[in-house]
Coordinates of C-alpha atoms and ligand atoms in Angstrom, one line a residue:
X1 CA 55.1 6.6 -67.9
X2 CA 57.4 9.2 -67.1
X3 CA 56.7 11.6 -70.5
X4 CA 53.1 11.5 -69.4
X5 CA 52.7 14.1 -67.5
X6 CA 48.7 15.0 -66.3
X7 CA 48.4 18.8 -65.9
X8 CA 46.5 19.5 -62.5
X9 CA 44.4 22.8 -62.0
X10 CA 41.2 23.2 -61.4
X11 CA 40.2 25.4 -64.2
X12 CA 41.5 22.9 -66.3
X13 CA 39.2 20.1 -64.6
X14 CA 36.1 22.6 -65.0
X15 CA 36.7 23.1 -68.7
X16 CA 37.1 19.3 -69.2
X17 CA 33.9 18.6 -67.0
X18 CA 32.2 21.3 -69.8
X19 CA 33.6 19.3 -72.4
X20 CA 32.0 16.4 -71.1
X21 CA 28.6 17.9 -70.6
X22 CA 26.6 16.5 -73.6
X23 CA 24.6 19.9 -73.2
X24 CA 27.8 21.8 -74.4
X25 CA 27.1 22.9 -78.1
X26 CA 29.8 22.8 -80.7
X27 CA 30.2 26.5 -80.7
X28 CA 31.1 26.4 -77.0
X29 CA 32.7 22.7 -77.3
X30 CA 35.4 24.5 -80.0
X31 CA 35.9 27.4 -77.8
X32 CA 36.6 25.2 -74.3
X33 CA 39.1 23.2 -76.8
X34 CA 40.8 26.2 -77.5
X35 CA 41.2 26.9 -74.1
X36 CA 42.1 23.8 -72.8
X37 CA 45.0 24.3 -75.5
X38 CA 46.0 27.3 -74.3
X39 CA 46.7 26.3 -70.9
X40 CA 48.5 23.2 -71.7
X41 CA 50.9 24.8 -73.4
X42 CA 51.3 27.8 -70.7
X43 CA 52.1 24.2 -68.7
X44 CA 54.5 22.5 -71.2
X45 CA 56.5 25.9 -71.9
X46 CA 57.2 26.3 -68.5
X47 CA 60.6 26.0 -68.3
X48 CA 61.5 27.3 -72.1
X49 CA 64.6 29.4 -72.7
X50 CA 64.3 32.9 -73.3
X51 CA 67.0 34.6 -75.4
X52 CA 68.1 38.3 -74.8
X53 CA 66.5 40.6 -77.2
X54 CA 67.0 44.5 -78.0
X55 CA 63.6 46.5 -77.8
X56 CA 62.7 50.1 -77.8
X57 CA 61.2 51.1 -75.3
X58 CA 60.0 54.7 -73.6
X59 CA 63.3 55.5 -72.4
X60 CA 65.6 54.3 -75.0
X61 CA 67.0 50.9 -76.1
X62 CA 67.1 47.7 -73.5
X63 CA 67.4 44.2 -73.4
X64 CA 64.7 42.1 -72.4
X65 CA 64.2 38.0 -72.6
X66 CA 62.1 37.2 -75.6
X67 CA 60.4 33.5 -76.6
X68 CA 61.9 32.6 -80.5
X69 CA 58.3 32.3 -81.3
X70 CA 59.3 30.9 -85.1
X71 CA 60.9 28.2 -83.4
X72 CA 57.3 25.9 -82.8
X73 CA 55.5 24.6 -85.3
X74 CA 52.1 23.7 -84.3
X75 CA 50.5 20.6 -85.9
X76 CA 46.6 19.9 -85.1
X77 CA 45.5 16.4 -86.1
X78 CA 42.2 16.9 -88.3
X79 CA 39.7 17.2 -87.2
X80 CA 39.5 17.4 -83.6
X81 CA 42.9 18.9 -82.8
X82 CA 42.0 21.8 -84.8
X83 CA 40.1 24.4 -82.4
X84 CA 43.2 23.7 -79.9
X85 CA 45.2 25.5 -82.8
X86 CA 43.6 28.7 -82.1
X87 CA 44.3 29.0 -78.3
X88 CA 47.9 27.7 -78.7
X89 CA 48.4 30.7 -81.6
X90 CA 46.8 33.2 -78.9
X91 CA 50.1 32.4 -77.3
X92 CA 52.6 32.4 -79.8
X93 CA 51.0 34.3 -82.9
X94 CA 54.3 34.0 -84.7
X95 CA 54.8 29.9 -84.9
X96 CA 54.0 28.0 -87.9
X97 CA 51.3 25.7 -88.2
X98 CA 51.3 21.9 -90.1
X99 CA 48.1 19.6 -90.4
X100 CA 47.9 16.1 -90.1
X101 CA 44.6 14.6 -91.0
X102 CA 44.4 11.4 -89.4
X103 CA 41.1 8.9 -89.2
X104 CA 40.3 5.8 -87.4
X105 CA 38.7 3.1 -89.3
X106 CA 35.8 2.4 -86.3
X107 CA 36.1 -1.1 -87.6
X108 CA 39.5 -2.1 -87.2
X109 CA 40.3 1.1 -84.9
X110 CA 43.5 1.2 -87.5
X111 CA 44.5 5.0 -87.8
X112 CA 44.8 6.1 -91.7
X113 CA 46.6 9.2 -93.2
X114 CA 44.8 10.9 -95.6
X115 CA 46.8 14.2 -95.8
X116 CA 50.5 15.5 -94.7
X117 CA 50.7 19.5 -94.7
X118 CA 53.4 19.8 -92.2
X119 CA 56.2 22.1 -93.3
X120 CA 60.2 21.4 -92.4
X121 CA 60.9 20.8 -89.1
X122 CA 64.5 21.1 -88.9
X123 CA 65.6 23.1 -86.0
X124 CA 61.8 23.6 -84.9
X125 CA 59.8 21.9 -81.4
X126 CA 56.7 20.2 -83.2
X127 CA 53.5 20.6 -81.0
X128 CA 51.0 17.7 -81.7
X129 CA 47.3 18.9 -80.9
X130 CA 44.4 16.1 -80.3
X131 CA 42.1 16.4 -77.6
X132 CA 41.8 12.1 -77.6
X133 CA 44.3 9.8 -77.1
X134 CA 42.2 6.2 -76.7
X135 CA 44.1 3.5 -78.5
X136 CA 47.0 5.9 -79.0
X137 CA 46.8 4.5 -83.1
X138 CA 46.4 8.1 -84.2
X139 CA 49.2 9.9 -82.0
X140 CA 51.1 7.2 -82.4
X141 CA 51.2 7.6 -86.3
X142 CA 51.6 11.1 -86.1
X143 CA 54.5 11.2 -83.6
X144 CA 55.6 8.8 -86.5
X145 CA 55.1 10.9 -89.4
X146 CA 56.4 14.2 -87.6
X147 CA 59.9 12.1 -86.5
X148 CA 60.4 11.5 -89.9
X149 CA 61.3 15.4 -90.5
X150 CA 63.7 15.2 -87.7
X151 CA 62.4 18.0 -85.5
X152 CA 64.6 19.2 -82.5
X153 CA 61.8 17.9 -80.0
X154 CA 57.7 16.8 -80.3
X155 CA 55.5 17.9 -77.8
X156 CA 51.6 16.5 -77.9
X157 CA 49.1 18.4 -76.2
X158 CA 45.8 16.1 -75.3
X159 CA 43.0 16.3 -73.3
X160 CA 41.5 13.2 -72.1
X161 CA 43.4 10.0 -72.4
X162 CA 42.9 6.3 -71.8
X163 CA 45.6 4.6 -69.9
X164 CA 46.0 2.1 -72.5
X165 CA 46.3 4.5 -75.4
X166 CA 49.0 6.5 -73.1
X167 CA 50.9 3.6 -72.4
X168 CA 51.8 2.7 -75.7
X169 CA 53.0 6.0 -76.6
X170 CA 55.1 6.1 -73.3
X171 CA 56.3 2.8 -74.3
X172 CA 57.0 3.6 -78.3
X173 CA 57.9 7.2 -77.8
X174 CA 59.4 7.9 -74.3
X175 CA 61.2 11.1 -75.8
X176 CA 58.0 12.7 -76.4
X177 CA 56.9 14.6 -73.8
X178 CA 52.7 14.3 -73.1
X179 CA 50.5 17.2 -71.1
X180 CA 47.4 15.6 -70.9
X181 CA 44.3 17.4 -69.1
X182 CA 42.6 13.9 -68.0
X183 CA 43.4 10.6 -67.7
X184 CA 40.6 8.4 -67.7
X185 CA 39.5 4.7 -66.7
X186 CA 39.5 3.1 -69.5
X187 CA 38.5 1.9 -73.2
X188 CA 35.3 0.6 -74.0
X189 CA 34.8 -2.6 -76.5
X190 CA 34.5 0.1 -79.2
X191 CA 37.7 1.8 -78.3
X192 CA 35.9 5.2 -77.2
X193 CA 37.2 6.7 -73.9
X194 CA 35.0 6.0 -70.7
X195 CA 33.5 8.3 -69.4
X196 CA 35.6 10.1 -72.3
X197 CA 33.5 13.3 -74.1
X198 CA 32.2 10.7 -76.8
X199 CA 33.2 11.7 -80.7
X200 CA 35.2 14.6 -80.2
X201 CA 35.1 15.5 -83.8
X202 CA 31.3 15.1 -83.9
X203 CA 30.7 17.1 -81.0
X204 CA 32.9 20.0 -82.8
X205 CA 31.8 20.1 -85.8
X206 CA 28.1 18.9 -85.3
X207 CA 28.1 16.2 -87.0
X208 CA 27.1 12.1 -86.3
Ligands
LIG1 C1 39.7 10.7 -82.9 C2 40.5 11.4 -81.9 C3 41.9 11.1 -82.3 C4 41.4 9.7 -82.6 C5 41.8 9.2 -81.0 O1 39.6 11.1 -84.3 O2 40.5 13.5 -82.6 O3 42.6 11.6 -83.2 O4 39.8 9.8 -82.4 O5 41.3 7.8 -81.4 P1 43.0 6.3 -81.1 O6 43.5 6.9 -80.0 O7 42.1 5.1 -80.7 O8 43.3 6.5 -82.4 P2 38.8 10.8 -85.5 O9 40.0 9.5 -86.0 O10 37.5 10.1 -85.1 O11 38.5 11.9 -86.5 P3 38.1 12.9 -86.6 O12 38.7 13.7 -85.7 O13 37.9 13.3 -87.9 O14 36.7 13.0 -86.0
LIG2 N1 38.2 9.2 -80.5 C1 37.0 9.9 -80.0 O1 36.7 11.8 -80.2 N2 36.5 10.0 -78.7 C2 36.8 8.6 -78.1 O2 36.8 8.3 -77.1 C3 37.7 7.8 -79.2 C4 38.2 8.1 -79.9

């Protein structure tokens, strides 16, 4: 699973532990998801190329390295991916955003696409955002939708994954780099990650 990068940092582990805690309320839950998204993005773009740009500073015009922020399109998978958008946009405010609503049928575990509002992706780096990779069905679906829009590159930022789901993504989409904060033990018989964080969408938006 060479394309699956388990990002290791004590601050990231600490945030995931707070997400796991059932006493974390939905406001804090969203805030921690946002922070995890921001840290994962920093790691994902560690080797990113910068371009020289002329800017005016206090002693005249100088050239400095700069990121082409408009190259990035952030795509949260609704609902649970939405809080991660705030964190990544703090780092790259000129990026575009697109939205995919994908819901897993909790009986069959099949993913259904309800809404695709992703802008054209030619020449762009598409960054998918979703806290959970359980069976991998939702991420697999999202990647397939995004691939049809021909981006230069696809990156996925995820918080917790099960080995089964990550293997599925690795086998089917070896060209997509997945940056993930924690790889947990397994799935239970209802397709939930163990130990996991429960239902991320419900926890983020106070539903059950
Ligand atoms: C959750 C999560 C992922 C998906 C993971 O979303 O945010 O998108 O489940 O499960 P999978 O890997 O087995 O597909 P859910 O379908 O519960 O929708 P929600 O975010 O609207 O609650
Ligand atoms: N979706 C979630 O939100 N959590 C899981 O553990 C599995 C799917």
